[in-house]
Amino acid sequence: MGRLAIIGGGAAGLAAAVTAARELRMLGVPGDVAVYEADERVGRSILATGNGRCNFSNARIDAGAYRNAAFVGSALGALTAGSDPVHAFFADLGLVWREEGEGRLYPLANKATSVLDVLRAAAADFGVREACGRRAVRIDVPDRPGGRFHIRFADGTVGHADAVVLATGGRTARELLPEGIGFAAARPVLGPLRTATDVVRHLNNLRVRCAVTLAGPDGAPKAREAGELLFRDYGVSGIAVFNLSRFAEPGDRLLVDLLPQMPEGDCAGFLHARRRRLSADGRPLSREAFLRGMLLPAVARAVLEEAGLAPGAPFAKRDVPTLAAALKAFPLEVRGMGDERQCQVRRGGADVAAFDPRTLEARAVPGLHVVGEALDVDAPCGGYNLHWAWASGILAGRAAATRLMGSDDVAQGEGR
Ligand SMILES: Cc1cc2nc3c(=O)[nH]c(=O)nc-3n(C[C@H](O)[C@H](O)[C@H](O)COP(=O)(O)OP(=O)(O)OC[C@H]3O[C@@H](n4cnc5c(N)ncnc54)[C@H](O)[C@@H]3O)c2cc1C
């Protein structure tokens, strides 16, 4: 009986386990599929997603949005055509979902537990073994063709397998990968950004609807996002900022457009017309009063300060170009990532160049697959990261099952 060891019982590991065990069951091939999980239960990472609701996929997945987009495009293309195979996988498990804004998919019951429940139930039905509290510390690759992998655990035990799926997520240790596979130390991204605090500390917890451009030190735009921005005393947060954080470097600038619906060329005209209207009845019109009803007072004060306009002075015609510039590109200097505990993924991990995108199998180590966030793949918010975890897990699970079908019946069991 062939053995498949899946290291890590998160999103990608469970998708790989269910896929492999289901394929073996459907073909009537005996096989042992085990999930080794460091935590005392599988799937805890899934429960934390989407604020407990699990934005598990997106209706409009675009491979171009991923880091290492060509590799991801080949991998997603290798899943069967027709309806999205990740969605078909979950439909087969019984999950029902609904679509929210921007194609985000959530389970109908609105709870991440629904997603984990269908995965665990299928895993149990197909005979997957869950081995929790088992932290893998090293994987010894076969020393001869047809040989077995030896997986060493922190508790001193050793497991043996014909194929291994490494699904240990963004914190994957370099030591788990064989030498020769490129590896970039991972750093958290997809989270809040720390900025110069002179402005933001006066705006803590205020939200604005805006568009934000991330510009490099030379002023060249690197990325743009629209949505809600949340000011924090250390910087800025919100989905638009999370997405920009994937490209941000210290020294970059965020240029916040506080009038995102208005083309830049129309802004001065709008401000002139507003000035005429608000002063038509002879009321005094200070610069602060000019922005009243348009921006939150604290935001208005910050914009005026940025523009170098004293709030109490009368709003003059000559103020229009300066104010228009500050409203369309309110600048914040990026200092680095903000609260790393809020970051949703880690950038880095195993170099995709070492893997076949159709199977996620290491080119130099047949039978070893690396999936999910353990690979150097990440994407914006919106269900993209979990979609990758499921998709890569399914591909690796399929390929590993195929390998097990051809493996000899030389099971060794586990020992110290
Ligand atoms: C707060 C938060 C919210 C998120 N929300 C979303 C969302 O709504 N939508 C979305 O698409 N993405 C979301 N993400 C990202 C998403 O959760 C990850 O991209 C995804 O879980 C990665 O799947 P994975 O299987 O590669 O890793 P994980 O799901 O992290 O699973 C890795 C597993 O391996 C185990 N493990 C690690 N090392 C070892 C070891 N040595 N031995 C044995 N086991 C080990 C871990 O305990 C863990 O169970 C969110 C992330 C966070 C942090």
Coordinates of C-alpha atoms and ligand atoms in Angstrom, one line a residue:
M1 CA 0.0 0.0 0.0
G2 CA 1.5 3.4 -1.0
R3 CA 1.8 6.1 1.5
L4 CA 1.2 9.9 1.1
A5 CA 2.4 12.2 3.8
I6 CA 0.9 15.7 3.8
I7 CA 2.8 18.0 6.1
G8 CA 0.5 20.8 7.3
G9 CA -3.3 20.6 7.7
G10 CA -4.3 24.0 6.6
A11 CA -6.1 25.0 3.4
A12 CA -3.7 23.5 0.8
G13 CA -2.9 20.4 2.9
L14 CA -6.6 19.5 3.4
A15 CA -7.4 20.1 -0.3
A16 CA -4.5 17.8 -1.2
A17 CA -5.5 15.1 1.3
V18 CA -9.2 15.0 0.2
T19 CA -8.2 15.0 -3.5
A20 CA -5.7 12.2 -3.2
A21 CA -7.8 10.0 -0.9
R22 CA -10.9 10.5 -3.1
E23 CA -9.0 9.6 -6.3
L24 CA -7.6 6.4 -4.7
R25 CA -11.0 5.5 -3.3
M26 CA -12.7 6.0 -6.7
L27 CA -10.2 3.9 -8.5
G28 CA -10.3 1.2 -5.8
V29 CA -6.6 1.6 -5.1
P30 CA -5.5 1.0 -1.5
G31 CA -3.4 3.8 -0.1
D32 CA -2.6 5.6 3.2
V33 CA -3.1 9.3 3.2
A34 CA -2.0 11.0 6.4
V35 CA -2.0 14.7 7.4
Y36 CA 0.7 15.7 9.9
E37 CA -0.3 18.9 11.6
A38 CA 1.9 20.8 14.2
D39 CA -1.2 22.3 15.9
E40 CA -3.5 20.2 18.0
R41 CA -6.2 20.4 15.3
V42 CA -6.3 20.8 11.5
G43 CA -7.7 23.8 9.7
R44 CA -7.3 26.5 12.4
S45 CA -5.8 28.8 9.8
I46 CA -9.0 28.5 7.7
L47 CA -11.2 29.5 10.6
A48 CA -9.4 32.8 11.0
T49 CA -10.0 33.9 7.4
G50 CA -12.4 36.6 6.2
N51 CA -13.1 37.7 9.8
G52 CA -14.4 34.2 10.5
R53 CA -16.5 34.1 7.4
C54 CA -13.8 32.7 5.0
N55 CA -13.7 34.5 1.7
F56 CA -12.7 31.2 0.2
S57 CA -12.4 32.1 -3.5
N58 CA -13.4 34.6 -6.1
A59 CA -15.8 34.3 -9.0
R60 CA -13.4 36.2 -11.3
I61 CA -9.9 34.8 -10.5
D62 CA -7.3 36.4 -12.7
A63 CA -3.9 34.7 -12.7
G64 CA -2.3 38.0 -13.5
A65 CA -3.0 39.3 -10.0
Y66 CA -0.7 36.8 -8.4
R67 CA 3.0 37.1 -7.7
N68 CA 4.8 34.7 -10.1
A69 CA 1.8 35.1 -12.4
A70 CA 3.1 33.0 -15.3
F71 CA 3.6 30.0 -12.9
V72 CA 0.2 30.4 -11.3
G73 CA -1.4 30.8 -14.8
S74 CA 0.1 27.5 -15.9
A75 CA -1.0 25.8 -12.7
L76 CA -4.6 27.1 -12.8
G77 CA -4.7 26.2 -16.5
A78 CA -3.6 22.6 -15.7
L79 CA -6.8 22.1 -13.7
T80 CA -9.6 20.8 -16.0
A81 CA -11.4 23.3 -18.2
G82 CA -15.1 24.0 -17.8
S83 CA -16.6 25.3 -14.6
D84 CA -13.9 26.4 -12.1
P85 CA -12.3 23.2 -10.7
V86 CA -11.9 24.7 -7.3
H87 CA -15.6 25.6 -7.2
A88 CA -16.4 22.1 -8.5
F89 CA -14.3 20.6 -5.8
F90 CA -16.3 22.4 -3.1
A91 CA -19.6 21.8 -4.8
D92 CA -18.8 18.1 -4.8
L93 CA -18.1 18.3 -1.0
G94 CA -21.5 19.9 -0.5
L95 CA -20.6 23.5 0.1
V96 CA -23.1 26.2 -1.0
W97 CA -21.9 29.8 -1.3
R98 CA -22.9 33.2 -2.4
E99 CA -21.1 36.1 -4.2
E100 CA -20.5 39.5 -2.6
G101 CA -18.9 42.6 -4.1
E102 CA -16.0 42.2 -6.5
G103 CA -16.6 38.5 -7.0
R104 CA -15.8 37.5 -3.4
L105 CA -17.2 34.1 -2.5
Y106 CA -18.3 33.2 1.0
P107 CA -20.1 30.1 2.3
L108 CA -23.9 30.6 2.4
A109 CA -23.9 30.0 6.2
N110 CA -21.4 32.9 6.4
K111 CA -19.1 31.0 8.7
A112 CA -15.6 29.6 8.0
T113 CA -16.6 26.5 9.9
S114 CA -18.8 25.5 6.9
V115 CA -15.7 25.3 4.7
L116 CA -13.7 23.3 7.3
D117 CA -16.6 21.0 8.1
V118 CA -17.0 19.8 4.5
L119 CA -13.3 19.3 4.1
R120 CA -12.9 17.4 7.4
A121 CA -16.0 15.3 6.7
A122 CA -14.8 14.3 3.2
A123 CA -11.3 13.6 4.6
A124 CA -12.8 11.3 7.2
D125 CA -15.1 9.6 4.7
F126 CA -12.2 8.9 2.3
G127 CA -10.0 7.5 5.2
V128 CA -7.5 10.4 5.6
R129 CA -5.6 10.0 8.9
E130 CA -5.2 13.2 10.9
A131 CA -2.0 13.2 13.0
C132 CA -2.1 16.4 15.1
G133 CA 0.6 17.7 17.4
R134 CA 3.2 16.4 14.9
R135 CA 5.7 19.2 13.8
A136 CA 7.9 18.0 11.0
V137 CA 11.4 19.2 11.3
R138 CA 13.2 17.6 8.4
I139 CA 12.3 15.6 5.3
D140 CA 15.0 13.2 4.0
V141 CA 14.5 12.5 0.3
P142 CA 14.8 9.0 -1.1
D143 CA 18.5 8.0 -1.7
R144 CA 17.6 5.8 -4.7
P145 CA 14.8 5.7 -7.4
G146 CA 11.7 4.1 -5.9
G147 CA 13.0 4.7 -2.3
R148 CA 10.9 6.4 0.4
F149 CA 10.9 9.8 2.1
H150 CA 11.6 9.9 5.8
I151 CA 9.9 12.6 7.7
R152 CA 11.4 13.5 11.1
F153 CA 9.1 15.1 13.7
A154 CA 9.9 17.3 16.6
D155 CA 8.8 14.5 19.0
G156 CA 11.5 12.2 17.7
T157 CA 9.3 10.0 15.6
V158 CA 9.9 9.3 11.9
G159 CA 7.3 8.7 9.2
H160 CA 7.9 7.1 5.9
A161 CA 6.1 7.9 2.6
D162 CA 6.2 7.3 -1.1
A163 CA 5.1 10.9 -1.8
V164 CA 5.1 14.1 0.3
V165 CA 3.0 17.2 0.0
L166 CA 4.6 20.1 1.9
A167 CA 1.8 22.4 2.9
T168 CA 3.2 24.3 5.8
G169 CA 2.1 27.8 4.8
G170 CA 3.9 31.1 4.9
R171 CA 6.1 30.2 7.9
T172 CA 7.6 27.2 6.2
A173 CA 11.1 26.6 7.5
R174 CA 14.0 26.5 5.0
E175 CA 15.2 23.2 6.7
L176 CA 12.1 21.4 5.5
L177 CA 13.1 21.8 1.8
P178 CA 15.9 19.8 0.2
E179 CA 19.1 21.7 -0.7
G180 CA 19.1 22.9 -4.2
I181 CA 15.6 24.4 -4.1
G182 CA 15.7 28.2 -4.1
F183 CA 14.1 29.8 -1.0
A184 CA 13.5 33.4 -0.1
A185 CA 13.1 34.2 3.6
A186 CA 9.4 35.2 4.0
R187 CA 8.2 38.6 5.2
P188 CA 4.6 39.6 6.0
V189 CA 2.6 41.5 3.4
L190 CA -1.0 42.2 2.7
G191 CA -1.5 44.3 5.8
P192 CA -1.5 47.8 7.2
L193 CA 1.3 50.2 6.3
R194 CA 3.4 52.3 8.7
T195 CA 3.8 55.9 7.5
A196 CA 5.3 59.1 8.8
T197 CA 3.1 59.9 11.8
D198 CA 3.0 63.7 11.9
V199 CA -0.3 63.7 10.0
V200 CA -2.0 60.4 10.7
R201 CA -1.8 60.5 14.5
H202 CA -4.4 63.3 14.4
L203 CA -6.7 61.1 12.2
N204 CA -6.6 57.8 14.2
N205 CA -9.7 55.6 13.5
L206 CA -11.2 57.9 10.8
R207 CA -12.2 56.3 7.5
V208 CA -12.3 57.9 4.1
R209 CA -13.5 56.6 0.7
C210 CA -10.7 57.4 -1.7
A211 CA -8.3 56.1 -4.4
V212 CA -4.7 55.6 -3.4
T213 CA -1.7 55.6 -5.7
L214 CA 1.5 54.1 -4.4
A215 CA 4.5 55.9 -6.0
G216 CA 8.2 55.1 -5.8
P217 CA 10.7 57.7 -4.5
D218 CA 11.1 58.9 -8.1
G219 CA 7.4 59.7 -8.2
A220 CA 6.6 56.8 -10.7
P221 CA 3.3 55.1 -9.9
K222 CA 3.7 51.5 -8.8
A223 CA 0.0 50.5 -8.1
R224 CA -3.4 52.1 -7.5
E225 CA -6.4 50.9 -5.5
A226 CA -9.8 52.4 -4.7
G227 CA -11.8 51.8 -1.6
E228 CA -11.9 52.7 2.1
L229 CA -8.8 53.8 3.9
L230 CA -8.6 53.7 7.7
F231 CA -6.2 56.0 9.4
R232 CA -4.3 54.6 12.4
D233 CA -2.0 56.4 14.8
Y234 CA 0.9 54.5 13.2
G235 CA -0.2 54.7 9.5
V236 CA -3.0 53.5 7.4
S237 CA -5.1 50.3 7.0
G238 CA -8.0 49.0 5.0
I239 CA -8.3 46.6 2.0
A240 CA -6.9 49.1 -0.5
V241 CA -3.8 49.6 1.7
F242 CA -3.5 45.8 2.3
N243 CA -3.3 45.3 -1.5
L244 CA -0.8 48.2 -2.0
S245 CA 1.4 46.8 0.8
R246 CA 2.4 43.9 -1.6
F247 CA 4.3 46.5 -3.6
A248 CA 5.3 49.0 -1.0
E249 CA 8.9 49.8 0.1
P250 CA 10.1 52.2 2.8
G251 CA 10.6 55.6 1.1
D252 CA 7.6 55.1 -1.3
R253 CA 4.7 57.6 -1.0
L254 CA 0.9 57.0 -0.8
L255 CA -1.0 59.7 -2.7
V256 CA -4.5 59.7 -1.4
D257 CA -7.1 61.1 -3.8
L258 CA -9.9 62.4 -1.6
L259 CA -12.2 63.2 -4.6
P260 CA -11.8 59.9 -6.5
Q261 CA -15.0 60.3 -8.6
M262 CA -13.7 63.6 -10.1
P263 CA -11.2 63.7 -13.0
E264 CA -8.1 65.7 -12.0
G265 CA -8.8 68.3 -14.7
D266 CA -12.3 69.0 -13.3
C267 CA -11.2 69.6 -9.7
A268 CA -10.2 73.3 -10.0
G269 CA -13.4 74.1 -11.8
F270 CA -15.4 72.3 -9.1
L271 CA -13.6 74.3 -6.3
H272 CA -14.1 77.6 -8.1
A273 CA -17.8 76.9 -8.6
R274 CA -18.1 75.8 -4.9
R275 CA -16.4 79.0 -3.8
R276 CA -18.9 81.2 -5.8
R277 CA -21.8 79.2 -4.4
L278 CA -20.8 79.3 -0.8
S279 CA -20.0 83.0 -0.8
A280 CA -23.0 84.1 -2.9
D281 CA -25.1 85.0 0.2
G282 CA -22.3 87.1 1.7
R283 CA -21.4 84.8 4.5
P284 CA -17.7 84.8 5.5
L285 CA -15.9 81.8 3.9
S286 CA -12.8 80.6 5.8
R287 CA -10.7 77.8 4.3
E288 CA -12.0 75.5 7.0
A289 CA -15.6 76.5 6.2
F290 CA -15.0 75.9 2.5
L291 CA -14.2 72.2 3.3
R292 CA -17.1 71.8 5.8
G293 CA -19.7 69.3 4.5
M294 CA -17.1 67.9 2.1
L295 CA -14.5 66.3 4.4
L296 CA -14.5 65.3 8.0
P297 CA -13.2 68.3 10.0
A298 CA -9.9 66.5 11.1
V299 CA -9.2 65.4 7.5
A300 CA -10.0 68.9 6.3
R301 CA -7.4 70.4 8.8
A302 CA -4.8 67.8 7.7
V303 CA -5.4 68.7 4.0
L304 CA -5.1 72.4 4.7
E305 CA -1.9 71.9 6.7
E306 CA -0.5 69.8 3.8
A307 CA -1.4 72.6 1.4
G308 CA 0.2 75.2 3.7
L309 CA -3.1 77.1 4.0
A310 CA -4.0 78.5 7.5
P311 CA -7.5 77.1 8.3
G312 CA -9.0 80.3 9.7
A313 CA -8.0 82.6 6.8
P314 CA -10.5 83.5 4.1
F315 CA -10.7 81.1 1.2
A316 CA -9.3 83.0 -1.8
K317 CA -9.4 82.3 -5.5
R318 CA -5.6 81.9 -5.6
D319 CA -5.9 79.0 -3.0
V320 CA -7.7 76.8 -5.5
P321 CA -4.8 75.2 -7.4
T322 CA -2.9 74.4 -4.1
L323 CA -6.0 73.0 -2.5
A324 CA -6.9 70.9 -5.6
A325 CA -3.4 69.4 -5.6
A326 CA -3.7 68.5 -1.9
L327 CA -7.2 67.0 -2.3
K328 CA -6.2 64.8 -5.3
A329 CA -2.8 63.7 -4.0
F330 CA -2.6 63.9 -0.2
P331 CA 0.8 62.5 0.5
L332 CA 1.9 60.0 3.2
E333 CA 5.4 58.6 3.3
V334 CA 5.7 54.9 3.7
R335 CA 8.0 53.7 6.5
G336 CA 7.3 49.9 6.3
M337 CA 4.7 47.4 7.2
G338 CA 2.4 48.3 10.1
D339 CA 1.1 45.8 12.6
E340 CA 2.5 42.5 11.3
R341 CA -0.1 40.4 13.2
Q342 CA -2.7 41.7 10.8
C343 CA -0.8 40.7 7.7
Q344 CA -2.7 38.0 5.8
V345 CA 0.2 36.4 3.8
R346 CA 4.0 36.1 3.8
R347 CA 5.9 37.0 0.7
G348 CA 8.7 34.5 -0.1
G349 CA 9.1 30.7 0.4
A350 CA 10.1 28.1 -2.1
D351 CA 11.2 29.4 -5.6
V352 CA 8.5 28.4 -8.1
A353 CA 11.2 27.8 -10.8
A354 CA 12.0 24.5 -9.0
F355 CA 8.5 23.1 -9.5
D356 CA 6.3 21.8 -12.3
P357 CA 3.2 24.0 -12.3
R358 CA 1.0 21.2 -13.5
T359 CA 1.7 19.0 -10.4
L360 CA 3.6 21.3 -8.0
E361 CA 6.3 18.5 -7.9
A362 CA 9.9 19.5 -7.4
R363 CA 11.7 18.9 -10.7
A364 CA 14.7 17.6 -9.0
V365 CA 12.9 15.5 -6.3
P366 CA 10.2 13.3 -7.8
G367 CA 7.4 12.7 -5.3
L368 CA 7.9 15.9 -3.4
H369 CA 5.2 18.5 -3.9
V370 CA 5.1 22.0 -2.4
V371 CA 1.8 23.9 -2.3
G372 CA -0.1 27.0 -1.0
E373 CA 1.8 29.7 0.7
A374 CA 4.9 27.6 1.2
L375 CA 5.6 28.6 -2.4
D376 CA 6.6 32.1 -3.3
V377 CA 3.0 33.0 -4.5
D378 CA 0.8 35.7 -3.0
A379 CA -2.1 37.7 -4.3
P380 CA -4.4 40.6 -3.3
C381 CA -7.4 40.3 -0.9
G382 CA -10.6 38.9 -2.3
G383 CA -10.3 35.1 -2.0
Y384 CA -7.3 34.8 -4.2
N385 CA -4.9 33.4 -1.6
L386 CA -7.2 30.7 -0.5
H387 CA -8.1 29.9 -4.1
W388 CA -4.4 29.3 -4.7
A389 CA -4.1 27.1 -1.6
W390 CA -7.0 24.9 -2.8
A391 CA -6.0 24.9 -6.5
S392 CA -2.3 23.9 -5.7
G393 CA -3.5 21.4 -3.2
I394 CA -5.8 19.7 -5.7
L395 CA -3.1 19.5 -8.3
A396 CA -0.6 18.0 -5.9
G397 CA -3.1 15.7 -4.5
R398 CA -4.0 14.3 -7.9
A399 CA -0.4 13.9 -8.9
A400 CA 0.5 12.2 -5.6
A401 CA -2.4 9.8 -6.0
T402 CA -1.2 8.9 -9.4
R403 CA 2.3 8.2 -8.0
L404 CA 0.8 6.0 -5.2
M405 CA -1.1 3.9 -7.8
G406 CA 2.3 2.8 -9.1
S407 CA 4.1 2.4 -5.8
D408 CA 5.1 -1.0 -4.4
D409 CA 3.5 -2.5 -1.4
V410 CA 6.4 -2.1 1.1
A411 CA 4.8 -0.1 3.9
Q412 CA 7.1 0.4 6.8
G413 CA 4.9 2.1 9.4
E414 CA 6.3 4.6 11.8
G415 CA 8.9 4.4 14.4
R416 CA 11.6 6.2 16.4
Ligands
LIG1 C1 -6.2 36.8 9.5 C2 -6.2 36.3 8.1 C3 -7.3 36.3 7.3 C4 -7.3 35.8 6.0 N1 -8.4 35.9 5.2 C5 -8.3 35.4 4.0 C6 -9.5 35.4 3.2 O1 -10.6 35.7 3.6 N2 -9.4 34.9 1.9 C7 -8.2 34.4 1.4 O2 -8.2 34.0 0.2 N3 -7.1 34.4 2.1 C8 -7.1 34.8 3.4 N4 -6.0 34.8 4.2 C9 -4.8 34.1 3.6 C10 -5.0 32.6 3.7 O3 -5.4 32.2 5.0 C11 -3.7 31.8 3.4 O4 -3.2 32.3 2.1 C12 -3.9 30.3 3.3 O5 -4.4 29.8 4.5 C13 -2.6 29.6 2.9 O6 -2.9 28.2 3.0 P1 -1.8 27.2 3.3 O7 -2.4 25.8 3.4 O8 -0.6 27.3 2.4 O9 -1.2 27.6 4.7 P2 -2.0 27.5 6.1 O10 -3.5 27.6 5.9 O11 -1.3 28.6 6.9 O12 -1.7 26.1 6.7 C14 -0.4 25.7 7.1 C15 -0.6 24.6 8.1 O13 0.7 23.9 8.3 C16 0.9 23.8 9.7 N5 2.3 23.7 9.9 C17 3.2 24.7 9.8 N6 4.5 24.2 10.0 C18 4.4 22.8 10.2 C19 5.3 21.8 10.4 N7 6.6 22.0 10.5 N8 4.8 20.5 10.6 C20 3.5 20.3 10.6 N9 2.5 21.2 10.4 C21 3.0 22.5 10.2 C22 0.2 25.0 10.3 O14 0.0 24.8 11.7 C23 -1.0 25.2 9.5 O15 -2.1 24.4 10.0 C24 -6.1 35.2 5.5 C25 -4.9 35.1 6.3 C26 -5.0 35.7 7.6 C27 -3.8 35.5 8.5

